[in-house]
Structure formats: C-alpha cells, structure tokens
PDB file of C-alpha atoms in Angstrom:
ATOM      1  CA  UNK A   1      13.375 -16.708  11.607  1.00 47.00           C
ATOM      2  CA  UNK A   2      12.529 -13.181  10.494  1.00 76.00           C
ATOM      3  CA  UNK A   3      11.386 -12.464   6.966  1.00 81.00           C
ATOM      4  CA  UNK A   4      13.466  -9.757   5.284  1.00 86.00           C
ATOM      5  CA  UNK A   5      13.042  -7.882   2.046  1.00 91.00           C
ATOM      6  CA  UNK A   6      16.322  -7.360   0.205  1.00 90.00           C
ATOM      7  CA  UNK A   7      14.774  -6.267  -3.081  1.00 94.00           C
ATOM      8  CA  UNK A   8      11.873  -4.056  -4.092  1.00 97.00           C
ATOM      9  CA  UNK A   9       8.657  -4.208  -2.077  1.00 97.00           C
ATOM     10  CA  UNK A  10       5.388  -2.435  -2.881  1.00 97.00           C
ATOM     11  CA  UNK A  11       3.578  -1.021   0.144  1.00 97.00           C
ATOM     12  CA  UNK A  12      -0.011   0.001  -0.616  1.00 96.00           C
ATOM     13  CA  UNK A  13      -1.186   2.699   1.786  1.00 95.00           C
ATOM     14  CA  UNK A  14      -4.838   3.703   1.984  1.00 92.00           C
ATOM     15  CA  UNK A  15      -4.510   6.515   4.516  1.00 93.00           C
ATOM     16  CA  UNK A  16      -1.885   8.187   6.722  1.00 96.00           C
ATOM     17  CA  UNK A  17      -2.470   5.854   9.702  1.00 94.00           C
ATOM     18  CA  UNK A  18      -2.259   2.789   7.458  1.00 93.00           C
ATOM     19  CA  UNK A  19       0.974   4.104   5.919  1.00 95.00           C
ATOM     20  CA  UNK A  20       2.627   4.676   9.288  1.00 96.00           C
ATOM     21  CA  UNK A  21       1.506   1.319  10.734  1.00 94.00           C
ATOM     22  CA  UNK A  22       2.752  -0.600   7.712  1.00 95.00           C
ATOM     23  CA  UNK A  23       6.045   1.290   7.481  1.00 96.00           C
ATOM     24  CA  UNK A  24       6.674   0.747  11.207  1.00 95.00           C
ATOM     25  CA  UNK A  25       6.083  -2.991  10.854  1.00 93.00           C
ATOM     26  CA  UNK A  26       8.305  -3.138   7.779  1.00 94.00           C
ATOM     27  CA  UNK A  27      11.327  -1.352   9.313  1.00 94.00           C
ATOM     28  CA  UNK A  28      12.773  -4.417  11.033  1.00 92.00           C
ATOM     29  CA  UNK A  29      12.442  -6.429   7.812  1.00 93.00           C
ATOM     30  CA  UNK A  30      14.490  -4.143   5.546  1.00 94.00           C
ATOM     31  CA  UNK A  31      18.129  -4.350   4.588  1.00 90.00           C
ATOM     32  CA  UNK A  32      20.522  -1.902   2.956  1.00 91.00           C
ATOM     33  CA  UNK A  33      19.589  -3.158  -0.530  1.00 94.00           C
ATOM     34  CA  UNK A  34      15.836  -2.839   0.048  1.00 95.00           C
ATOM     35  CA  UNK A  35      13.675  -0.471  -1.948  1.00 97.00           C
ATOM     36  CA  UNK A  36      10.260   0.414  -0.562  1.00 97.00           C
ATOM     37  CA  UNK A  37       7.703   1.822  -2.991  1.00 98.00           C
ATOM     38  CA  UNK A  38       4.782   3.332  -1.094  1.00 98.00           C
ATOM     39  CA  UNK A  39       1.768   3.372  -3.402  1.00 97.00           C
ATOM     40  CA  UNK A  40      -1.396   5.333  -2.719  1.00 96.00           C
ATOM     41  CA  UNK A  41      -4.278   4.479  -5.045  1.00 94.00           C
ATOM     42  CA  UNK A  42      -6.802   7.188  -5.812  1.00 90.00           C
ATOM     43  CA  UNK A  43      -9.939   5.298  -6.710  1.00 83.00           C
ATOM     44  CA  UNK A  44     -11.591   6.795  -9.771  1.00 79.00           C
ATOM     45  CA  UNK A  45     -15.326   6.629 -10.297  1.00 69.00           C
ATOM     46  CA  UNK A  46     -15.083   5.058 -13.762  1.00 65.00           C
ATOM     47  CA  UNK A  47     -17.203   7.602 -15.575  1.00 62.00           C
ATOM     48  CA  UNK A  48     -19.025   8.899 -12.525  1.00 59.00           C
ATOM     49  CA  UNK A  49     -18.338  11.912 -10.365  1.00 59.00           C
ATOM     50  CA  UNK A  50     -15.151  11.612  -8.287  1.00 60.00           C
ATOM     51  CA  UNK A  51     -15.411  11.855  -4.510  1.00 65.00           C
ATOM     52  CA  UNK A  52     -13.014  14.816  -4.149  1.00 66.00           C
ATOM     53  CA  UNK A  53     -11.166  17.323  -6.336  1.00 73.00           C
ATOM     54  CA  UNK A  54      -7.849  16.106  -7.766  1.00 74.00           C
ATOM     55  CA  UNK A  55      -5.795  18.715  -5.886  1.00 79.00           C
ATOM     56  CA  UNK A  56      -7.284  17.572  -2.599  1.00 86.00           C
ATOM     57  CA  UNK A  57      -6.546  13.932  -3.459  1.00 85.00           C
ATOM     58  CA  UNK A  58      -2.890  14.728  -4.243  1.00 86.00           C
ATOM     59  CA  UNK A  59      -2.500  16.634  -0.954  1.00 91.00           C
ATOM     60  CA  UNK A  60      -3.941  13.636   0.877  1.00 93.00           C
ATOM     61  CA  UNK A  61      -1.474  11.347  -0.911  1.00 94.00           C
ATOM     62  CA  UNK A  62       1.406  13.560   0.264  1.00 96.00           C
ATOM     63  CA  UNK A  63       0.156  13.200   3.845  1.00 96.00           C
ATOM     64  CA  UNK A  64       0.112   9.424   3.352  1.00 97.00           C
ATOM     65  CA  UNK A  65       3.684   9.441   2.035  1.00 97.00           C
ATOM     66  CA  UNK A  66       4.963  11.714   4.800  1.00 97.00           C
ATOM     67  CA  UNK A  67       3.631   9.374   7.491  1.00 97.00           C
ATOM     68  CA  UNK A  68       5.221   6.378   5.752  1.00 97.00           C
ATOM     69  CA  UNK A  69       8.592   8.117   5.410  1.00 96.00           C
ATOM     70  CA  UNK A  70       8.835   8.775   9.156  1.00 96.00           C
ATOM     71  CA  UNK A  71       9.551   5.211  10.310  1.00 96.00           C
ATOM     72  CA  UNK A  72      11.464   4.353   7.118  1.00 96.00           C
ATOM     73  CA  UNK A  73      14.023   7.129   7.697  1.00 93.00           C
ATOM     74  CA  UNK A  74      15.593   4.913  10.375  1.00 91.00           C
ATOM     75  CA  UNK A  75      16.618   2.378   7.702  1.00 94.00           C
ATOM     76  CA  UNK A  76      19.168   2.291   4.883  1.00 94.00           C
ATOM     77  CA  UNK A  77      16.433   1.350   2.421  1.00 95.00           C
ATOM     78  CA  UNK A  78      15.621   3.471  -0.596  1.00 96.00           C
ATOM     79  CA  UNK A  79      12.096   4.920  -0.372  1.00 97.00           C
ATOM     80  CA  UNK A  80      10.010   5.813  -3.420  1.00 97.00           C
ATOM     81  CA  UNK A  81       6.418   7.032  -3.541  1.00 97.00           C
ATOM     82  CA  UNK A  82       3.789   6.939  -6.232  1.00 97.00           C
ATOM     83  CA  UNK A  83       0.202   8.066  -6.621  1.00 96.00           C
ATOM     84  CA  UNK A  84      -1.800   5.734  -8.840  1.00 95.00           C
ATOM     85  CA  UNK A  85      -5.268   6.271 -10.282  1.00 91.00           C
ATOM     86  CA  UNK A  86      -7.639   3.405 -11.037  1.00 91.00           C
ATOM     87  CA  UNK A  87     -11.167   2.097 -10.804  1.00 89.00           C
ATOM     88  CA  UNK A  88     -10.007  -1.153  -9.158  1.00 91.00           C
ATOM     89  CA  UNK A  89      -7.592  -0.738  -6.231  1.00 91.00           C
ATOM     90  CA  UNK A  90      -6.264  -4.314  -6.337  1.00 93.00           C
ATOM     91  CA  UNK A  91      -5.612  -4.286 -10.086  1.00 94.00           C
ATOM     92  CA  UNK A  92      -3.902  -0.913  -9.729  1.00 95.00           C
ATOM     93  CA  UNK A  93      -1.610  -2.254  -6.981  1.00 95.00           C
ATOM     94  CA  UNK A  94      -0.685  -5.272  -9.121  1.00 95.00           C
ATOM     95  CA  UNK A  95       0.006  -2.998 -12.097  1.00 96.00           C
ATOM     96  CA  UNK A  96       2.374  -0.978  -9.914  1.00 97.00           C
ATOM     97  CA  UNK A  97       4.100  -4.175  -8.752  1.00 97.00           C
ATOM     98  CA  UNK A  98       4.621  -5.242 -12.351  1.00 96.00           C
ATOM     99  CA  UNK A  99       5.900  -1.889 -13.546  1.00 97.00           C
ATOM    100  CA  UNK A 100       8.277  -1.539 -10.594  1.00 97.00           C
ATOM    101  CA  UNK A 101       9.415  -5.165 -11.050  1.00 97.00           C
ATOM    102  CA  UNK A 102       8.593  -5.767  -7.375  1.00 97.00           C
ATOM    103  CA  UNK A 103       9.671  -8.841  -5.469  1.00 96.00           C
ATOM    104  CA  UNK A 104       6.677  -8.628  -3.128  1.00 95.00           C
ATOM    105  CA  UNK A 105       3.728  -6.619  -1.864  1.00 96.00           C
ATOM    106  CA  UNK A 106       3.597  -6.063   1.903  1.00 95.00           C
ATOM    107  CA  UNK A 107       0.657  -4.657   3.844  1.00 92.00           C
ATOM    108  CA  UNK A 108      -1.171  -4.777   7.157  1.00 89.00           C
ATOM    109  CA  UNK A 109      -4.788  -5.869   6.730  1.00 83.00           C
ATOM    110  CA  UNK A 110      -7.112  -3.148   7.912  1.00 70.00           C
ATOM    111  CA  UNK A 111      -9.840  -4.029  10.329  1.00 65.00           C
ATOM    112  CA  UNK A 112     -13.298  -3.869   8.863  1.00 56.00           C
ATOM    113  CA  UNK A 113     -16.720  -5.165   9.539  1.00 50.00           C
ATOM    114  CA  UNK A 114     -17.806  -8.151   7.493  1.00 51.00           C
ATOM    115  CA  UNK A 115     -20.682  -6.277   5.814  1.00 47.00           C
ATOM    116  CA  UNK A 116     -18.225  -3.583   4.647  1.00 43.00           C
ATOM    117  CA  UNK A 117     -15.923  -6.264   3.249  1.00 45.00           C
ATOM    118  CA  UNK A 118     -18.804  -7.841   1.343  1.00 48.00           C
ATOM    119  CA  UNK A 119     -19.864  -4.515  -0.150  1.00 44.00           C
ATOM    120  CA  UNK A 120     -16.391  -3.220  -1.019  1.00 44.00           C
ATOM    121  CA  UNK A 121     -14.814  -6.442  -2.295  1.00 51.00           C
ATOM    122  CA  UNK A 122     -12.313  -6.840   0.570  1.00 76.00           C
ATOM    123  CA  UNK A 123      -9.040  -5.529  -0.845  1.00 80.00           C
ATOM    124  CA  UNK A 124      -6.884  -7.638   1.512  1.00 80.00           C
ATOM    125  CA  UNK A 125      -8.554 -10.886   0.509  1.00 82.00           C
ATOM    126  CA  UNK A 126      -8.283 -10.051  -3.186  1.00 85.00           C
ATOM    127  CA  UNK A 127      -4.604  -9.109  -2.831  1.00 87.00           C
ATOM    128  CA  UNK A 128      -3.871 -12.573  -1.512  1.00 84.00           C
ATOM    129  CA  UNK A 129      -6.195 -14.545  -3.804  1.00 87.00           C
ATOM    130  CA  UNK A 130      -5.292 -12.769  -7.048  1.00 87.00           C
ATOM    131  CA  UNK A 131      -1.581 -12.336  -6.329  1.00 86.00           C
ATOM    132  CA  UNK A 132       0.765 -11.926  -9.283  1.00 86.00           C
ATOM    133  CA  UNK A 133       3.789 -11.577  -6.940  1.00 93.00           C
ATOM    134  CA  UNK A 134       4.286 -12.797  -3.356  1.00 93.00           C
ATOM    135  CA  UNK A 135       1.997 -10.956  -0.972  1.00 92.00           C
ATOM    136  CA  UNK A 136       2.919 -10.656   2.696  1.00 91.00           C
ATOM    137  CA  UNK A 137       0.424  -9.683   5.399  1.00 88.00           C
ATOM    138  CA  UNK A 138       2.558  -8.055   8.097  1.00 89.00           C
ATOM    139  CA  UNK A 139       1.669  -8.300  11.790  1.00 84.00           C
ATOM    140  CA  UNK A 140       0.580  -5.159  13.588  1.00 74.00           C
ATOM    141  CA  UNK A 141       3.283  -4.235  16.070  1.00 66.00           C
TER     142      UNK A 141
END
C-alpha cells in the first residue's frame, strides 16, 4: 500500500538538494487534488547578527524553490512556495502548517552526525515529537 497525499502537504526544505530529494520522493505520492507547499525557513538570530544579508537569503530561497519545482512539474498537484522567518525552525514549520490548514508535513530526514544533532536540537526528531499535524518521514529514493 502506498501512502498518498490528496490534500495540502507542507514540505520544509533546508537547501536546494534537500528540496529536490524531498520533491522527488513525494512525486509518486501526489494526486490531482494535492497541494504542495514548499516552505524554506530563514533562521533569525533573535536579536543577534544574522548570518547573511536578507537579499542573499531570499535568493537562496528561490534556488531552493526552483529545485523543488523541477520534480513536481511532472504531477497535477498545485505547488506553492513560502519563505518563513523565525528563531525556531520547528515552531516556524508548525505555524506554516496551521496557517495553510495542512493535512500533513512530509520531509526526508537529513543525515547528520550525532554531536551536530545534540547541538542543533535535531529538527527531524522535534518535528515528529512535537507534531501538531501528521508528520511523514519519506524514504530516500
């Protein structure tokens, strides 16, 4: 049995490679009534100095969206994109899911070393543990 998304699904994308991998894995799970909302979160410093100028961040987000659109063009699904700004990536993704009235969040867990996960809070683990909507970890194809 293959899981399919007939409604609205939020796809968080951290970088262009992540966006393309996730979109490619999602393609076979979409129907004609599916809506994919690709969300790129720009992490704000919360009062500190941001890592890059805003213009550069928006250009990067466009690169993320372009790579996600590629595989999704082969489907009948509607594709939306949104740049979000927040100090907590997971909370920002859940806020997007709520505002878009999403049926699910779908992502491919990124590989990381355990020490990095401990220091950064492990976004994938938090997405699953703090879920406010169904969260689906897609297999890497």
